[in-house]
Coordinates of C-alpha atoms in Angstrom, one line a residue:
X1 CA 2.2 16.4 20.2
X2 CA 1.2 19.4 21.6
X3 CA 0.4 21.4 18.9
X4 CA -2.3 18.8 17.7
X5 CA -4.5 21.6 16.1
X6 CA -1.1 22.9 14.0
X7 CA -1.6 19.7 11.9
X8 CA -3.8 20.1 9.2
X9 CA -7.3 18.3 8.0
X10 CA -7.0 17.9 4.4
X11 CA -9.1 19.6 1.7
X12 CA -11.0 17.9 -0.9
X13 CA -13.2 21.0 -2.1
X14 CA -11.1 21.0 -5.3
X15 CA -12.5 17.1 -5.9
X16 CA -15.8 17.6 -4.9
X17 CA -17.7 20.2 -2.1
X18 CA -19.6 17.6 -0.8
X19 CA -22.1 14.9 -1.4
X20 CA -24.8 17.3 -2.6
X21 CA -22.4 19.4 -5.0
X22 CA -23.6 19.7 -8.4
X23 CA -20.4 18.2 -9.5
X24 CA -20.7 15.5 -7.4
X25 CA -24.3 14.4 -8.2
X26 CA -23.3 15.2 -12.1
X27 CA -20.6 12.3 -12.0
X28 CA -22.7 10.0 -10.3
X29 CA -25.0 10.5 -13.2
X30 CA -22.6 10.1 -15.8
X31 CA -21.5 6.8 -14.1
X32 CA -24.9 5.4 -14.0
X33 CA -25.4 6.5 -17.7
X34 CA -22.0 5.1 -19.5
X35 CA -22.6 2.0 -17.2
X36 CA -26.3 1.6 -18.6
X37 CA -25.1 2.2 -22.1
X38 CA -21.8 -0.2 -21.8
X39 CA -23.9 -2.8 -20.3
X40 CA -26.7 -3.1 -22.8
X41 CA -24.2 -2.4 -25.7
X42 CA -21.3 -4.7 -25.2
X43 CA -22.7 -7.9 -25.7
X44 CA -24.3 -6.9 -28.7
X45 CA -21.6 -4.9 -30.5
X46 CA -20.2 -5.9 -34.1
X47 CA -17.0 -4.5 -35.3
X48 CA -16.2 -3.0 -38.3
X49 CA -14.9 -4.7 -41.3
X50 CA -12.0 -2.7 -42.4
X51 CA -8.7 -2.2 -40.6
X52 CA -9.0 1.4 -40.1
X53 CA -12.4 1.2 -39.2
X54 CA -11.9 -1.5 -36.4
X55 CA -9.0 0.5 -35.0
X56 CA -11.3 3.4 -35.0
X57 CA -14.2 1.7 -33.0
X58 CA -11.3 0.1 -30.6
X59 CA -9.6 3.4 -29.5
X60 CA -13.9 4.7 -28.8
X61 CA -14.2 1.3 -26.7
X62 CA -11.0 2.2 -25.1
X63 CA -11.8 5.9 -24.5
X64 CA -15.5 4.7 -22.8
X65 CA -13.8 2.8 -20.4
X66 CA -11.2 4.9 -19.5
X67 CA -13.9 7.6 -18.9
X68 CA -15.9 5.3 -16.7
X69 CA -12.6 4.4 -14.7
X70 CA -11.8 8.3 -14.3
X71 CA -15.1 8.8 -12.7
X72 CA -15.6 5.7 -11.0
X73 CA -12.2 5.8 -9.3
X74 CA -12.7 9.7 -8.1
X75 CA -16.3 9.1 -6.9
X76 CA -15.4 5.9 -4.9
X77 CA -12.0 7.5 -3.6
X78 CA -13.7 10.4 -2.6
X79 CA -16.2 8.4 -0.3
X80 CA -13.8 6.3 1.4
X81 CA -11.7 9.7 1.6
X82 CA -14.1 10.9 3.8
X83 CA -15.1 7.6 5.7
X84 CA -11.4 6.8 6.9
X85 CA -11.3 10.0 8.3
X86 CA -14.5 9.9 10.2
X87 CA -15.9 6.1 10.5
X88 CA -18.6 7.1 12.9
X89 CA -20.3 9.4 10.6
X90 CA -23.9 7.5 9.6
X91 CA -24.4 10.2 6.5
X92 CA -21.0 9.2 4.9
X93 CA -21.3 5.1 5.7
X94 CA -24.7 5.8 3.8
X95 CA -23.3 7.6 0.7
X96 CA -20.2 5.3 0.6
X97 CA -22.8 2.1 0.5
X98 CA -24.5 4.1 -2.3
X99 CA -21.5 4.5 -4.4
X100 CA -20.6 0.5 -4.0
X101 CA -24.2 -0.1 -5.2
X102 CA -23.9 2.3 -8.0
X103 CA -20.6 0.8 -9.0
X104 CA -21.7 -2.8 -9.2
X105 CA -22.3 -3.0 -12.8
X106 CA -18.6 -1.7 -13.2
X107 CA -17.5 -5.5 -12.5
X108 CA -19.8 -6.7 -15.8
X109 CA -18.9 -4.2 -18.0
X110 CA -15.4 -5.4 -17.4
X111 CA -16.3 -8.7 -18.3
X112 CA -18.0 -7.7 -21.2
X113 CA -15.4 -5.3 -22.5
X114 CA -13.1 -7.8 -22.1
X115 CA -15.3 -10.8 -23.5
X116 CA -15.4 -8.7 -26.6
X117 CA -12.0 -8.3 -27.0
X118 CA -11.4 -11.9 -27.0
X119 CA -13.9 -12.5 -29.7
X120 CA -11.5 -10.5 -31.9
X121 CA -8.4 -11.2 -30.3
X122 CA -6.6 -11.8 -33.3
X123 CA -7.5 -8.3 -34.9
X124 CA -7.1 -6.3 -31.6
X125 CA -3.2 -7.5 -32.0
X126 CA -2.9 -6.6 -35.6
X127 CA -4.5 -3.2 -34.6
X128 CA -2.0 -2.6 -31.9
X129 CA 0.8 -3.2 -34.1
X130 CA -0.2 -1.3 -37.0
X131 CA -2.3 2.1 -35.6
X132 CA 0.0 4.4 -33.2
X133 CA -2.6 5.3 -31.3
X134 CA -3.3 1.6 -29.8
X135 CA 0.4 0.7 -29.4
X136 CA 0.8 2.4 -25.8
X137 CA -2.0 0.2 -24.9
X138 CA -0.4 -2.9 -26.2
X139 CA 0.3 -4.5 -22.6
X140 CA -2.9 -3.3 -21.0
X141 CA -5.1 -4.8 -23.7
X142 CA -3.0 -8.3 -23.4
X143 CA -3.7 -8.2 -19.7
X144 CA -7.1 -7.5 -20.4
X145 CA -7.1 -10.8 -22.2
X146 CA -5.2 -12.5 -19.6
X147 CA -7.6 -11.8 -17.4
X148 CA -10.6 -12.7 -19.5
X149 CA -9.5 -16.4 -19.3
X150 CA -10.0 -16.0 -15.6
X151 CA -13.3 -14.8 -15.5
X152 CA -16.9 -16.2 -14.7
X153 CA -20.1 -15.6 -17.0
X154 CA -20.9 -12.1 -17.0
X155 CA -24.0 -13.1 -15.1
X156 CA -22.1 -14.7 -12.4
X157 CA -19.3 -11.9 -11.9
X158 CA -22.4 -9.2 -11.8
X159 CA -23.6 -11.4 -8.8
X160 CA -20.4 -11.4 -7.4
X161 CA -20.0 -7.8 -7.4
X162 CA -23.4 -7.6 -6.1
X163 CA -22.6 -9.7 -3.0
X164 CA -19.6 -8.2 -2.5
X165 CA -21.2 -5.1 -0.9
X166 CA -22.7 -7.4 2.0
X167 CA -20.1 -9.7 1.7
X168 CA -16.2 -9.3 1.8
X169 CA -16.4 -5.6 1.7
X170 CA -18.8 -5.1 4.4
X171 CA -16.3 -7.7 6.4
X172 CA -13.4 -5.7 5.2
X173 CA -14.6 -2.2 6.5
X174 CA -16.0 -3.9 10.1
X175 CA -12.3 -4.4 10.6
X176 CA -11.7 -0.8 9.8
X177 CA -14.6 0.4 12.0
X178 CA -13.7 -1.9 14.8
X179 CA -10.0 -0.4 15.2
X180 CA -11.0 2.8 14.7
X181 CA -13.2 2.7 17.5
X182 CA -11.3 1.0 19.8
X183 CA -9.8 3.0 22.9
X184 CA -8.4 2.0 26.6
X185 CA -8.0 3.8 29.9
X186 CA -4.2 5.0 30.1
X187 CA -4.3 6.4 33.3
X188 CA -6.7 5.0 35.9
X189 CA -6.2 8.3 38.6
X190 CA -7.4 10.8 35.7
X191 CA -9.3 8.8 33.4
X192 CA -7.4 9.5 30.3
X193 CA -8.2 7.1 27.3
X194 CA -6.2 6.3 24.2
X195 CA -7.4 5.5 20.9
X196 CA -6.1 2.3 19.0
X197 CA -4.4 4.6 16.7
X198 CA -2.4 6.3 19.7
X199 CA -1.5 3.0 21.4
X200 CA 0.1 1.8 18.0
X201 CA 2.2 5.0 17.7
X202 CA 3.7 4.7 21.5
X203 CA 5.7 1.6 19.9
X204 CA 8.0 4.4 19.2
X205 CA 8.5 5.7 22.6
X206 CA 11.5 5.8 24.4
X207 CA 10.5 4.4 27.5
X208 CA 10.5 0.4 27.5
X209 CA 7.8 0.6 30.2
X210 CA 5.2 2.9 28.0
X211 CA 6.1 0.6 25.1
X212 CA 5.0 -2.6 27.0
X213 CA 1.7 -0.7 28.6
X214 CA 0.9 0.2 25.0
X215 CA 1.5 -3.2 23.6
X216 CA -0.4 -5.0 26.5
X217 CA -3.3 -2.8 26.2
X218 CA -3.3 -3.2 22.3
X219 CA -3.3 -6.8 22.7
X220 CA -6.0 -6.5 25.1
X221 CA -8.4 -4.6 23.3
X222 CA -7.7 -7.0 20.2
X223 CA -8.4 -9.9 22.2
X224 CA -11.8 -8.2 23.6
X225 CA -13.0 -8.1 19.7
X226 CA -11.3 -11.3 18.3
X227 CA -14.4 -12.9 17.5
X228 CA -15.6 -10.4 15.0
X229 CA -12.2 -9.5 13.6
X230 CA -11.6 -13.4 12.8
X231 CA -15.3 -13.5 11.2
X232 CA -14.3 -10.5 9.3
X233 CA -11.0 -12.3 8.3
X234 CA -12.7 -15.6 7.7
X235 CA -15.4 -13.5 5.5
X236 CA -12.6 -12.1 3.4
X237 CA -10.8 -14.9 2.7
X238 CA -13.6 -17.3 2.4
X239 CA -15.2 -15.6 -0.6
X240 CA -11.7 -14.7 -2.1
X241 CA -11.0 -18.5 -1.9
X242 CA -14.4 -19.5 -3.7
X243 CA -14.2 -16.6 -6.1
X244 CA -10.3 -18.0 -7.1
X245 CA -11.4 -21.3 -8.0
X246 CA -14.1 -20.2 -9.8
X247 CA -12.1 -18.2 -11.8
X248 CA -9.8 -21.0 -12.8
X249 CA -7.0 -19.5 -10.7
X250 CA -4.7 -22.4 -9.3
X251 CA -4.5 -19.9 -6.0
X252 CA -4.9 -16.5 -4.6
X253 CA -1.2 -15.9 -4.7
X254 CA -1.4 -16.8 -8.7
X255 CA -3.7 -14.1 -8.8
X256 CA -1.7 -11.5 -7.0
X257 CA 1.3 -12.2 -9.4
X258 CA -0.8 -11.5 -11.9
X259 CA -2.3 -8.1 -10.5
X260 CA 1.2 -7.5 -9.4
X261 CA 2.7 -7.9 -13.0
X262 CA 5.6 -10.0 -12.0
X263 CA 6.1 -13.7 -12.9
X264 CA 6.6 -16.6 -10.4
X265 CA 10.1 -16.7 -11.2
X266 CA 10.4 -13.0 -9.7
X267 CA 8.5 -13.9 -6.6
X268 CA 10.7 -17.0 -5.9
X269 CA 13.9 -15.2 -6.5
X270 CA 12.8 -12.5 -4.3
X271 CA 11.3 -14.5 -1.4
X272 CA 14.6 -16.7 -1.5
X273 CA 16.5 -13.7 -0.9
X274 CA 14.5 -12.4 1.7
X275 CA 15.2 -15.5 3.6
X276 CA 18.9 -15.9 2.9
X277 CA 18.9 -12.5 4.6
X278 CA 17.3 -13.4 7.7
X279 CA 20.5 -14.4 9.6
X280 CA 21.6 -10.8 8.7
X281 CA 18.1 -9.2 10.4
X282 CA 18.7 -11.5 13.3
X283 CA 22.1 -10.0 14.0
X284 CA 20.7 -6.7 13.5
X285 CA 18.0 -7.4 16.2
X286 CA 20.7 -9.0 18.8
X287 CA 22.5 -5.5 18.5
X288 CA 19.6 -3.6 19.1
X289 CA 18.8 -5.6 22.4
X290 CA 22.2 -5.0 23.4
X291 CA 22.3 -1.2 22.6
X292 CA 18.5 -0.8 24.7
X293 CA 20.4 -3.0 27.5
X294 CA 18.2 -5.9 26.9
X295 CA 19.2 -9.7 26.7
X296 CA 16.6 -10.0 23.9
X297 CA 14.1 -7.6 22.2
X298 CA 10.2 -8.0 22.4
X299 CA 7.5 -6.8 19.8
X300 CA 7.1 -3.8 21.4
X301 CA 10.4 -2.9 21.3
X302 CA 11.0 -3.3 17.2
X303 CA 10.1 0.3 17.0
X304 CA 11.9 1.4 20.3
X305 CA 14.6 4.4 19.6
X306 CA 18.1 3.8 20.2
X307 CA 19.4 6.7 21.6
X308 CA 22.2 8.3 23.3
X309 CA 22.2 11.7 25.2
X310 CA 24.5 13.0 22.4
X311 CA 22.6 11.0 19.8
X312 CA 18.8 11.4 20.0
X313 CA 16.4 11.1 17.2
X314 CA 15.2 14.5 16.4
X315 CA 11.3 15.3 16.7
X316 CA 9.3 17.6 14.5
X317 CA 6.6 20.3 14.8
X318 CA 4.4 20.2 11.5
X319 CA 6.0 23.0 10.0
X320 CA 9.4 21.7 10.5
X321 CA 8.4 18.5 9.1
X322 CA 7.2 20.2 5.8
X323 CA 10.8 22.3 5.5
X324 CA 12.7 19.3 6.2
X325 CA 11.1 17.0 3.3
X326 CA 10.7 19.7 1.0
X327 CA 14.7 20.5 1.3
X328 CA 15.7 17.0 1.3
X329 CA 13.5 16.3 -2.1
X330 CA 14.9 19.4 -3.3
X331 CA 18.7 17.7 -3.2
X332 CA 17.1 15.3 -6.1
X333 CA 14.7 17.1 -8.2
X334 CA 13.6 20.7 -7.5
X335 CA 10.0 19.7 -9.4
X336 CA 9.8 17.2 -6.9
X337 CA 10.2 19.7 -4.1
X338 CA 7.8 21.9 -5.8
X339 CA 5.4 19.7 -5.8
X340 CA 5.7 18.5 -2.0
X341 CA 5.7 22.1 -0.9
X342 CA 2.6 22.7 -2.7
X343 CA 1.1 19.6 -1.4
X344 CA 1.8 20.9 2.2
X345 CA 0.5 24.4 1.2
X346 CA -2.8 23.0 -0.4
X347 CA -3.6 20.9 2.4
X348 CA -3.7 18.1 0.6
X349 CA -2.6 16.2 3.4
X350 CA -4.6 14.9 6.5
X351 CA -2.0 14.4 9.3
X352 CA -4.2 14.8 12.9
X353 CA -4.6 11.8 14.5
X354 CA -8.3 11.4 15.7
X355 CA -11.0 9.2 17.1
X356 CA -12.7 7.6 14.5
X357 CA -10.0 8.3 11.8
X358 CA -8.7 4.7 10.8
X359 CA -4.8 4.0 11.6
X360 CA -1.7 3.9 9.6
X361 CA -1.2 5.8 6.1
X362 CA -1.9 5.9 2.5
X363 CA -2.1 7.9 -0.5
X364 CA -5.0 8.2 -2.7
X365 CA -5.7 9.4 -6.6
X366 CA -8.6 11.6 -7.6
X367 CA -8.5 11.3 -11.6
X368 CA -10.9 13.7 -12.5
X369 CA -9.2 16.3 -10.8
X370 CA -6.2 14.9 -11.4
X371 CA -5.0 15.6 -7.6
X372 CA -3.6 13.0 -5.3
X373 CA -4.0 13.4 -1.1
X374 CA -2.1 11.9 1.8
X375 CA -3.5 10.5 5.0
X376 CA -1.3 9.7 8.2
X377 CA -1.5 10.3 11.7
X378 CA 1.4 12.7 12.4
X379 CA 3.1 12.2 16.1
X380 CA 6.2 14.4 15.4
X381 CA 8.2 11.3 15.6
X382 CA 11.0 10.9 12.9
X383 CA 9.4 7.8 11.8
X384 CA 6.3 10.0 11.1
X385 CA 8.3 12.2 9.1
X386 CA 9.4 8.9 7.2
X387 CA 5.8 8.0 6.8
X388 CA 4.9 11.7 5.0
X389 CA 8.1 11.2 2.8
X390 CA 6.8 7.6 1.8
X391 CA 3.1 9.1 1.0
X392 CA 4.5 12.2 -0.8
X393 CA 6.4 9.5 -3.1
X394 CA 3.3 8.0 -3.8
X395 CA 1.6 11.4 -4.8
X396 CA 4.6 12.3 -7.0
X397 CA 4.4 8.9 -8.7
X398 CA 1.0 10.1 -9.8
X399 CA 1.8 13.6 -10.4
X400 CA 4.4 12.4 -13.1
X401 CA 1.2 9.8 -14.7
X402 CA -1.6 12.3 -14.1
X403 CA -1.9 13.2 -17.6
X404 CA -2.2 9.9 -19.1
X405 CA -5.4 8.2 -19.7
X406 CA -6.2 6.4 -16.7
X407 CA -5.9 2.8 -18.3
X408 CA -2.1 3.8 -18.9
X409 CA -1.9 5.0 -15.2
X410 CA -3.0 2.0 -13.4
X411 CA 0.6 0.8 -11.7
X412 CA 0.6 -2.5 -9.9
X413 CA 1.2 -3.1 -6.3
X414 CA 5.0 -3.9 -6.9
X415 CA 5.7 -0.7 -8.9
X416 CA 3.1 1.3 -6.3
X417 CA 6.0 1.0 -3.5
X418 CA 8.8 2.1 -5.6
X419 CA 8.5 5.7 -5.7
X420 CA 7.5 5.8 -1.9
X421 CA 10.7 3.9 -0.6
X422 CA 12.9 5.9 -3.0
X423 CA 11.5 9.2 -1.2
X424 CA 11.9 7.6 2.1
X425 CA 15.2 6.7 1.4
X426 CA 16.2 10.0 -0.4
X427 CA 14.9 11.8 3.0
X428 CA 16.7 9.6 5.4
X429 CA 19.7 9.5 3.7
X430 CA 20.1 13.3 3.3
X431 CA 19.4 13.6 7.1
X432 CA 22.0 11.2 7.6
X433 CA 24.6 13.4 6.0
X434 CA 23.5 16.5 7.9
X435 CA 24.3 15.0 11.5
X436 CA 27.5 14.8 13.0
X437 CA 29.1 11.3 13.2
X438 CA 27.8 10.4 16.8
X439 CA 24.6 11.3 16.1
X440 CA 23.9 8.8 13.2
X441 CA 23.3 6.0 15.5
X442 CA 19.7 6.6 15.9
X443 CA 19.6 7.6 12.4
X444 CA 21.2 4.3 11.2
X445 CA 19.2 2.0 13.5
X446 CA 15.6 3.8 12.4
X447 CA 16.9 2.8 8.3
X448 CA 17.6 -0.9 9.8
X449 CA 14.2 -0.7 11.8
X450 CA 12.1 0.2 8.6
X451 CA 14.1 -2.4 6.3
X452 CA 13.5 -5.2 9.1
X453 CA 9.8 -4.5 8.8
X454 CA 10.0 -4.6 5.2
X455 CA 11.8 -7.7 4.9
X456 CA 11.3 -9.9 8.1
X457 CA 8.0 -8.6 9.2
X458 CA 6.8 -8.5 5.5
X459 CA 8.2 -12.0 4.9
X460 CA 5.9 -13.3 8.3
X461 CA 2.9 -11.7 6.6
X462 CA 3.6 -13.4 3.9
X463 CA 3.9 -16.7 5.5
X464 CA 0.8 -16.0 7.5
X465 CA -1.3 -15.5 4.6
X466 CA -0.2 -18.3 2.6
X467 CA -1.1 -20.8 5.7
X468 CA -4.6 -18.7 6.2
X469 CA -5.5 -19.4 2.5
X470 CA -4.5 -23.3 2.8
X471 CA -6.4 -23.8 6.1
X472 CA -9.3 -21.6 5.1
X473 CA -10.0 -24.4 2.2
X474 CA -11.0 -26.7 5.3
X475 CA -13.2 -24.4 6.9
X476 CA -13.4 -21.3 9.2
X477 CA -10.6 -20.6 11.6
X478 CA -11.0 -19.7 15.2
X479 CA -9.1 -16.7 16.8
X480 CA -7.0 -18.9 18.3
X481 CA -5.8 -20.9 15.2
X482 CA -5.2 -17.5 13.7
X483 CA -3.1 -16.5 16.7
X484 CA -1.3 -19.5 16.1
X485 CA -0.6 -19.3 12.6
X486 CA 0.6 -15.6 13.2
X487 CA 3.1 -17.0 15.9
X488 CA 4.7 -19.8 13.6
X489 CA 5.3 -17.2 10.8
X490 CA 7.0 -14.8 13.4
X491 CA 8.9 -17.9 14.6
X492 CA 9.9 -18.6 11.2
X493 CA 11.3 -15.1 10.6
X494 CA 12.1 -13.4 13.8
X495 CA 13.5 -16.6 15.4
X496 CA 15.2 -16.8 18.5
X497 CA 16.3 -13.0 18.0
X498 CA 13.2 -12.0 19.6
X499 CA 11.3 -13.0 23.0
X500 CA 9.3 -15.5 22.1
X501 CA 6.5 -14.9 25.1
X502 CA 6.1 -11.3 23.9
X503 CA 5.3 -11.3 20.3
X504 CA 2.2 -10.0 18.6
X505 CA -0.3 -13.1 18.1
X506 CA -2.7 -10.5 17.0
X507 CA -0.9 -9.1 14.2
X508 CA -3.7 -10.6 12.1
X509 CA -6.5 -8.0 13.5
X510 CA -4.1 -4.9 13.2
X511 CA -3.3 -5.0 9.5
X512 CA -5.8 -3.8 7.1
X513 CA -4.2 -5.5 3.9
X514 CA -5.4 -8.9 4.8
X515 CA -9.3 -7.4 4.6
X516 CA -8.8 -6.2 1.2
X517 CA -10.9 -8.8 -0.8
X518 CA -9.6 -7.3 -4.0
X519 CA -5.6 -7.5 -3.4
X520 CA -4.6 -10.6 -1.2
X521 CA -0.9 -11.0 -0.7
X522 CA -0.4 -7.3 -0.4
X523 CA 3.0 -7.9 1.5
X524 CA 5.4 -8.8 -0.7
X525 CA 4.9 -6.0 -3.2
X526 CA 6.4 -4.0 0.0
X527 CA 9.4 -5.9 -0.3
X528 CA 9.6 -5.9 -4.2
X529 CA 9.2 -1.6 -3.6
X530 CA 11.7 -1.7 -1.2
X531 CA 14.5 -3.5 -2.8
X532 CA 13.7 -1.9 -6.0
X533 CA 13.8 1.7 -5.2
X534 CA 16.8 1.1 -3.0
X535 CA 18.2 -0.2 -6.7
X536 CA 16.8 2.7 -8.2
X537 CA 18.4 4.7 -5.5
X538 CA 21.7 3.6 -6.2
X539 CA 21.3 4.5 -10.0
X540 CA 20.7 8.1 -8.6
X541 CA 23.9 7.7 -6.5
X542 CA 26.0 6.9 -9.9
X543 CA 24.5 9.4 -12.3
X544 CA 23.7 12.5 -9.8
X545 CA 21.0 14.7 -11.1
X546 CA 20.9 13.8 -14.8
X547 CA 18.8 10.8 -13.2
X548 CA 15.7 12.8 -12.2
X549 CA 14.2 13.1 -15.6
X550 CA 15.0 9.2 -16.3
X551 CA 13.4 8.7 -12.7
X552 CA 10.2 10.6 -13.9
X553 CA 10.0 8.6 -17.2
X554 CA 10.4 4.9 -15.4
X555 CA 7.5 6.3 -13.0
X556 CA 5.3 7.4 -16.3
X557 CA 5.9 3.7 -17.7
X558 CA 5.0 1.8 -14.6
X559 CA 1.1 1.6 -15.6
X560 CA 1.7 0.3 -19.4
X561 CA 4.3 -2.2 -18.8
X562 CA 5.2 -5.4 -16.7
X563 CA 7.4 -4.9 -13.7
X564 CA 9.7 -7.1 -15.2
X565 CA 9.8 -5.0 -18.3
X566 CA 10.1 -1.9 -16.3
X567 CA 13.0 -3.4 -14.1
X568 CA 14.7 -3.9 -17.8
X569 CA 14.3 -0.7 -18.8
X570 CA 16.0 0.7 -15.7
X571 CA 18.9 -1.9 -16.4
X572 CA 17.5 -4.6 -14.0
X573 CA 17.1 -8.3 -13.8
X574 CA 14.5 -9.1 -11.4
X575 CA 13.9 -12.5 -12.3
X576 CA 17.5 -13.4 -10.9
X577 CA 18.4 -13.6 -7.0
X578 CA 21.5 -11.6 -7.9
X579 CA 19.2 -8.3 -8.4
X580 CA 17.8 -8.4 -5.0
X581 CA 21.0 -9.7 -3.3
X582 CA 22.9 -6.5 -4.4
X583 CA 20.0 -4.6 -3.2
X584 CA 19.7 -6.0 0.3
X585 CA 23.3 -5.5 0.7
X586 CA 23.0 -1.7 1.3
X587 CA 21.7 -3.0 4.6
X588 CA 24.8 -5.1 5.6
X589 CA 27.0 -1.9 6.2
X590 CA 24.5 -0.2 8.6
X591 CA 24.2 -3.8 10.4
X592 CA 27.7 -3.8 10.9
X593 CA 27.9 -0.1 11.8
X594 CA 25.3 -1.0 14.9
X595 CA 27.5 -4.1 15.9
X596 CA 30.4 -2.3 16.5
X597 CA 28.5 0.7 18.7

């Protein structure tokens, strides 16, 4: 992109004006005081005898925990936001470490709080039913009691949290720092270098030779760092496996199901339909190969644009991306469009790629400021446009719940992807409606390309992570073993539709989700969100503009109900394969369109 300097860096001053700002220091001081008070008081706390006094007592406890989470989430998100845009800054790394140290007692406070609830479980259930102030906390308290049954002693949880700073969390940061720091010589004559993120972005280049060269350099870079990256993954997964068993879970997947607020029946229904859909996705990949003039695609062709002289994917300057997204959001909800416009104008988006900045994209929230921020690496492509729309969907989700207590605004991984997929679909479909018939090809293919990633590639990641956890029980996995497991997973999903000699054995080193100690299996929630978001979009197509307020209410309830109950309120039964099959059928028409081009 030529206008790099026109792409903004985000402004975080409305959150804190730096690590030395009085407001930042005050927030840290309040966290420390709250943690000390709660850690001391909770083990000895006695509940009042009368029912009304007990309800007041419980409401006060919830207020304290909510304040702690508001402050802790904001301070930690702020430190990480600065780190993710400048991973080489020693001062930022040092402060991130100090924040992690400050928050170590947070884990034991939650343990003590859950233990206190468990000691008074019957009274808690009665108070929730009889006191209107507590009714909205019913699911949150029920979930806390579930996790109480899967936690170690306060002393052990405290030790685990403390060790995490120099253990699993440090391994996680290592993966980010390695991939953020990698670069390779792109042009031997001029000495031009490209960062790892820039090489990843070249996967979207229309020139296959460029894509292949970028893929070869990317995999060579990862191979050169395979030993520390494998050590990082082994460190994270080994820690998770140990803590999973110590906490009485059968597997990390069971923990993930609880965190995702879904049942095993829901996951089984989802995965079975994803597997059923693989023949359709292989038809898509064969059609794409034909349109690209290939016998069979390679991994580096997955994001290659399918274009014709009269049908090319548009590119965007930053100001054009803003205008396009705001205009498309307005076709659904003017309030959502106004919010997006404000996010652009207030510099809530960090879009400029640069050395030291990690790859990928994310949305983060600062509950103390009641504001979100969006992180991405914008290169002007149509795909980058979709990424901004996706992350702004997350931000709109937060906008819909920001006034709620933090404990009622903490939605699970599964529902976290709902608003983002809805927003991305809104932009994609509205764009499709604006172009002439002959220009639809690249947009239809882009929609299928995204769907293939979220269904086929996500399924391969699910298979891979499940296999890694199983194998990790017997000891550390070598880089060669990790590569073999990744290729096996890609064989099961992409099958004979992809060139077996040119897959991506090092995807385990690329995806940061594998390295998050507290969020194992952060893959199937994307498929859940994709299909659930498409289901909600289908409701919007049926109901029109009147759906917008209902949509906001669905998002608003996402932090205080199970995913199954949120779906039921939208009219969906997600424990049945039928819902997922209906949502998946959205892609069939597009595959048929591509096959006839």
